[in-house]
CSV table of C-alpha atoms in Angstrom, one decimal:
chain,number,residue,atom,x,y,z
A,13,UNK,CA,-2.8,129.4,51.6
A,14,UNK,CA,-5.5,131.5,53.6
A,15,UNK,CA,-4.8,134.6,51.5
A,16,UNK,CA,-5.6,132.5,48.3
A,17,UNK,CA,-8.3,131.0,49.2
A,18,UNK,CA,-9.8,134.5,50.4
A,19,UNK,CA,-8.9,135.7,46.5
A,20,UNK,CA,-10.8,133.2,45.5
A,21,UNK,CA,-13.8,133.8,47.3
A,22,UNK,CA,-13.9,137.2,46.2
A,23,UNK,CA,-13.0,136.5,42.4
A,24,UNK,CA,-16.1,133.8,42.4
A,25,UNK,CA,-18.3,136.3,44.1
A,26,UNK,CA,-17.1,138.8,41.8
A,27,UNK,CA,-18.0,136.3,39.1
A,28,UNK,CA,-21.5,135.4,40.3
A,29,UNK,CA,-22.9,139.3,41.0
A,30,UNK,CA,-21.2,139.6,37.1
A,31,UNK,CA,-23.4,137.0,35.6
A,32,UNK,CA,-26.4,137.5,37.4
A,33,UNK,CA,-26.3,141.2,36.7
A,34,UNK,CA,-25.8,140.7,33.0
A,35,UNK,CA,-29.5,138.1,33.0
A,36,UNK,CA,-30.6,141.0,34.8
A,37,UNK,CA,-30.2,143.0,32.3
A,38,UNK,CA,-31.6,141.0,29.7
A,39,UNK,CA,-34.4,140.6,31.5
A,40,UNK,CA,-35.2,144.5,31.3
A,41,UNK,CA,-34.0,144.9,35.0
A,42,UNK,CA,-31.4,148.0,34.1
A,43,UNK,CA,-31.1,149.6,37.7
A,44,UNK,CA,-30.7,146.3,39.1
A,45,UNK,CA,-28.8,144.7,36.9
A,46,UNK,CA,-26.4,147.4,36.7
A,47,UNK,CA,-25.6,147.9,40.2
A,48,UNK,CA,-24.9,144.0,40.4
A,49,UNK,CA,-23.2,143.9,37.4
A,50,UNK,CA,-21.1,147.2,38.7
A,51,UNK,CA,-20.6,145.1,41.8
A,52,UNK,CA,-19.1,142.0,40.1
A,53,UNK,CA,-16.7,144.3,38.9
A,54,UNK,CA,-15.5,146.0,41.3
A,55,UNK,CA,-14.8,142.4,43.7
A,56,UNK,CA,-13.1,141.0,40.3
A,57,UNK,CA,-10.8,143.9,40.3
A,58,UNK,CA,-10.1,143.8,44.0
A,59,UNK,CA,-9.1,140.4,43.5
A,60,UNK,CA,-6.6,140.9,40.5
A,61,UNK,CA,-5.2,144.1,42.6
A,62,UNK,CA,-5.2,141.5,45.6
A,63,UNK,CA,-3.2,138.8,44.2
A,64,UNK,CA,-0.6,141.5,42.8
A,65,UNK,CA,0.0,142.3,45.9
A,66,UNK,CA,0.4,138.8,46.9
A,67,UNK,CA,2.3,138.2,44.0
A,68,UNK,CA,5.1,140.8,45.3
A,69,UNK,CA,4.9,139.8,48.7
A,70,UNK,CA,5.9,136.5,48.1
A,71,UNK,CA,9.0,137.8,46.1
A,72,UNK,CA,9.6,138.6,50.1
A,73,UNK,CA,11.5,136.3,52.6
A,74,UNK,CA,9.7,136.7,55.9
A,75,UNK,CA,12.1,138.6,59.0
A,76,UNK,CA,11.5,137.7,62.5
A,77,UNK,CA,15.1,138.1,64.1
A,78,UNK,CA,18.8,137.9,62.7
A,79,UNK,CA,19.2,135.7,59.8
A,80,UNK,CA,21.5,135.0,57.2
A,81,UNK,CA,20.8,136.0,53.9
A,82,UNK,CA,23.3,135.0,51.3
A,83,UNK,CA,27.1,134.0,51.1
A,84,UNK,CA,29.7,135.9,49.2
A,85,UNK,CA,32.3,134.1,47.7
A,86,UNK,CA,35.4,136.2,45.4
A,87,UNK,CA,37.8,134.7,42.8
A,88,UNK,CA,40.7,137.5,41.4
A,89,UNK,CA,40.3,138.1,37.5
A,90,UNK,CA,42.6,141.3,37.3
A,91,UNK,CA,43.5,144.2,38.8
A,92,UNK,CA,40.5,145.4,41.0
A,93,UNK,CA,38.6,142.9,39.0
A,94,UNK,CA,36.3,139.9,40.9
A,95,UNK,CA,34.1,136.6,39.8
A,96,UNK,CA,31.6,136.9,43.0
A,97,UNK,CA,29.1,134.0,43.2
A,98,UNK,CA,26.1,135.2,45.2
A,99,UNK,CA,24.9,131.8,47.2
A,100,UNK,CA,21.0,132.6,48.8
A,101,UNK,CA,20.0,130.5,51.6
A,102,UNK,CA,17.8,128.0,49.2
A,103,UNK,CA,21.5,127.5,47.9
A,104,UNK,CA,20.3,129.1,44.4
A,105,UNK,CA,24.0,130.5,43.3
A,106,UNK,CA,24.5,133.7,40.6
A,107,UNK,CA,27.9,134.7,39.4
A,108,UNK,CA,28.6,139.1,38.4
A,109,UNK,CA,32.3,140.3,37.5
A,110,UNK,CA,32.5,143.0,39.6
A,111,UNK,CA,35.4,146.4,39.4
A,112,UNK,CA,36.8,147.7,42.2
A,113,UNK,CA,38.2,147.3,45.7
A,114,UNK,CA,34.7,147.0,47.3
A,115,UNK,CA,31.5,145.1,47.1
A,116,UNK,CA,28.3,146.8,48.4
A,117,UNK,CA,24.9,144.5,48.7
A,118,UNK,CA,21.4,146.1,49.2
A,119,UNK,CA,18.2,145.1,50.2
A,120,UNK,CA,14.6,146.3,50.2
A,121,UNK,CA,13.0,146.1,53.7
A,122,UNK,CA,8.9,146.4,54.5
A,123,UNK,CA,8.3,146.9,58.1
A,124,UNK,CA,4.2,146.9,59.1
A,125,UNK,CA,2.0,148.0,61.5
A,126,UNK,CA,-1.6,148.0,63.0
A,127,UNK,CA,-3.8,146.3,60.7
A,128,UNK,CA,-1.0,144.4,58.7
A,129,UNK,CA,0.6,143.2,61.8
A,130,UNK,CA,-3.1,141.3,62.5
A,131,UNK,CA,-3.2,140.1,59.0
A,132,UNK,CA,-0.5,138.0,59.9
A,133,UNK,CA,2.2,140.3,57.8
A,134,UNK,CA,5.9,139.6,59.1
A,135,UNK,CA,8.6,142.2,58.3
A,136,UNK,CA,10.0,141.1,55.1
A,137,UNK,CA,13.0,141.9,53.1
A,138,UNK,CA,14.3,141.1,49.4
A,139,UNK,CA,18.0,141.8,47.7
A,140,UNK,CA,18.1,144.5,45.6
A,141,UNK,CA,21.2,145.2,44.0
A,142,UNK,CA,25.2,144.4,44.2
A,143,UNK,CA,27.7,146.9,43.3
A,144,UNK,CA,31.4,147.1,43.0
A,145,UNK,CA,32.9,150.1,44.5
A,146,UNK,CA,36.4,152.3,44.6
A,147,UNK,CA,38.0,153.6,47.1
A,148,UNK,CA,39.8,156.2,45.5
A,149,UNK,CA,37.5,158.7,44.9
A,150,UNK,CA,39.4,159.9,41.4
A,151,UNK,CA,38.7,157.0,40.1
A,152,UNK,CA,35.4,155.8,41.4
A,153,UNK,CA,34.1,159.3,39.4
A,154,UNK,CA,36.2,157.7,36.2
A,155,UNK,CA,36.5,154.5,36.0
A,156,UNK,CA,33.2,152.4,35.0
A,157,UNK,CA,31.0,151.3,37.1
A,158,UNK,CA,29.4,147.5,37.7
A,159,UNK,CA,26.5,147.0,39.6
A,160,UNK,CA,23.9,144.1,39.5
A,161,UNK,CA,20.1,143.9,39.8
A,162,UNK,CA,19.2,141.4,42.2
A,163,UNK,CA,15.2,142.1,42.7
A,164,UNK,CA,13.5,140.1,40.9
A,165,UNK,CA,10.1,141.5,39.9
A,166,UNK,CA,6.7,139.7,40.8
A,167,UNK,CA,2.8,142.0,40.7
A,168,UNK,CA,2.8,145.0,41.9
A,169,UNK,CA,6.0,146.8,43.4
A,170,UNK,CA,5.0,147.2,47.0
A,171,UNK,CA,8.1,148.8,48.1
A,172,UNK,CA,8.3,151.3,45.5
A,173,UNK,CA,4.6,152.2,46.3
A,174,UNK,CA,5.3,152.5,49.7
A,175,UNK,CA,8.0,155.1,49.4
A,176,UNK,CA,6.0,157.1,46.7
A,177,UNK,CA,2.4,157.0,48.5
A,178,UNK,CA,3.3,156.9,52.1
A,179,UNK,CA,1.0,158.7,53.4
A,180,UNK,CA,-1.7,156.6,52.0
A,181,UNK,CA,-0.2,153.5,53.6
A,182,UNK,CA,-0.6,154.0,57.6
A,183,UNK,CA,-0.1,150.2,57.8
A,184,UNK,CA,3.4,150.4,56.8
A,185,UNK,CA,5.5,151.3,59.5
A,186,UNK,CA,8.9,151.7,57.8
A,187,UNK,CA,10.0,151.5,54.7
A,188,UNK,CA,13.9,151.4,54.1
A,189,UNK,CA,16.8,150.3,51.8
A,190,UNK,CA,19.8,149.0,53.9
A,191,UNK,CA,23.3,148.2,52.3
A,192,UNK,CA,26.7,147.2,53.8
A,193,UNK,CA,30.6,147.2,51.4
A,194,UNK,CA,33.2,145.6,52.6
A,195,UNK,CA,36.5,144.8,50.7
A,196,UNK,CA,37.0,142.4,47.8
A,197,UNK,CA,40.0,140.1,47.9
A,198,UNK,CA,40.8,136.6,46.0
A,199,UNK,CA,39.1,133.4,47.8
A,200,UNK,CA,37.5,135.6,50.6
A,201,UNK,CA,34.1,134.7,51.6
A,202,UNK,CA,31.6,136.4,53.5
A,203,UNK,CA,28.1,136.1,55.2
A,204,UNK,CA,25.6,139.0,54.6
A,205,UNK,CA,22.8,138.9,57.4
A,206,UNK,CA,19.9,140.8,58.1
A,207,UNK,CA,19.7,142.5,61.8
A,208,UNK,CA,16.7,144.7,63.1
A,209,UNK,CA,18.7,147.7,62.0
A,210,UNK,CA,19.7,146.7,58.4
A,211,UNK,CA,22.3,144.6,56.8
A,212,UNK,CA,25.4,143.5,58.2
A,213,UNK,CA,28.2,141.6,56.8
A,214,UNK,CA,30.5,139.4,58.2
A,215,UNK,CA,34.2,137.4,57.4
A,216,UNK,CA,33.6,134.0,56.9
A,217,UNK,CA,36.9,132.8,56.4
A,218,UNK,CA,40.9,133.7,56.8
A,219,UNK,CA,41.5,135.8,53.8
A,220,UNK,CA,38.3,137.5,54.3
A,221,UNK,CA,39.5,138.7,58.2
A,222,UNK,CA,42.9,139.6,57.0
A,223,UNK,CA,41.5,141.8,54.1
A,224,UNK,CA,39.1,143.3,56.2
A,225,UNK,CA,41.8,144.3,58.9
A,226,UNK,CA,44.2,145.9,55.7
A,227,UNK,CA,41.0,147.9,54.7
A,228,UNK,CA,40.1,149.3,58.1
């Protein structure tokens, strides 16, 4: 709410030093006129770049300590072939037919520092894709490959930023993708959590244990 209503601010001061630059102008008052005018301009643009970065930040979930974030659940369609419904923590469920013996999740992770940290910025992750995955390595280079976006775009792409222009972003302490793959197996469910050091995924029922103890 704070970060809007400082967006705001700066978009109607943007607006004001715009308008009264242009009179300015018409009233023969060039060099001031510009320079307010030039002014306006540059807060209006700070606020549209501002509430990009907003934008994609809220496509975030905010990270303070371990936390689930989304439940696995696997129905048999074939050999090495799964239904998975994806279940997210505001219960939101997406289905993917996945190939393979394994299932690999992975998430985007923004870690800040200094300045951020003050702003109020929390460590903040978002899933990024799901993949199904072979264990024979013959034919994990043959057969086809499924995998699943599950970023969902919002503004400007902080992460992506981040990892390109990292040395112009000192307030961004880390910057990391994190996965975990465990096996797939019919009716097995799992829970996928988010730990200080990455992702981590966990059995959540019978079949899920069993499978995981043949895999190992």
């Amino acid at each position: 709410m704070l970060t809007k209503i400082v967006i705001l601010g700066i978009s109607l001061l943007g607006l004001v030093l715009l308008m009264a630059g242009i009179a300015r102008l018409f009233r023969r008052k060039l060099l001031r006129g510009a320079l307010e005018g030039l002014s306006g301009l540059l807060l209006i643009f700070a606020a549209i770049l501002s509430w990009s970065v907003a934008l994609n930040l809220y496509g975030y979930q905010r990270f303070t300590q371990e936390q689930p974030i989304a439940t696995l659940r696997f129905e048999a369609r074939g050999p090495q072939a799964f239904r998975v419904y994806v279940i997210h923590p505001d219960q939101l469920s997406q289905s993917f037919d996945l190939r393979g013996d394994e299932w690999q999740i992975d998430a985007r992770v923004l870690k800040w520092s200094g300045l951020a940290t003050m702003l109020g910025l929390d460590t903040a992750y978002q899933l990024d894709r799901l993949t199904g995955r072979f264990r024979n390595l013959q034919q994990a280079r043959e057969s086809p490959h499924t995998v699943y976006s599950l970023y969902q775009p919002r503004g400007m792409d902080i992460w992506q930023l981040a990892r390109e222009y990292r040395g112009w972003l000192p307030w961004v302490d880390a910057i990391y993708g994190s996965a975990t793959y465990m096996p797939m197996a019919d009716r097995a469910e799992y829970t996928v959590s988010l730990t200080t050091s990455g992702l981590i995924a966990r059995p959540d029922n019978a079949v899920a244990e069993q499978a995981v103890r043949r895999w190992r």
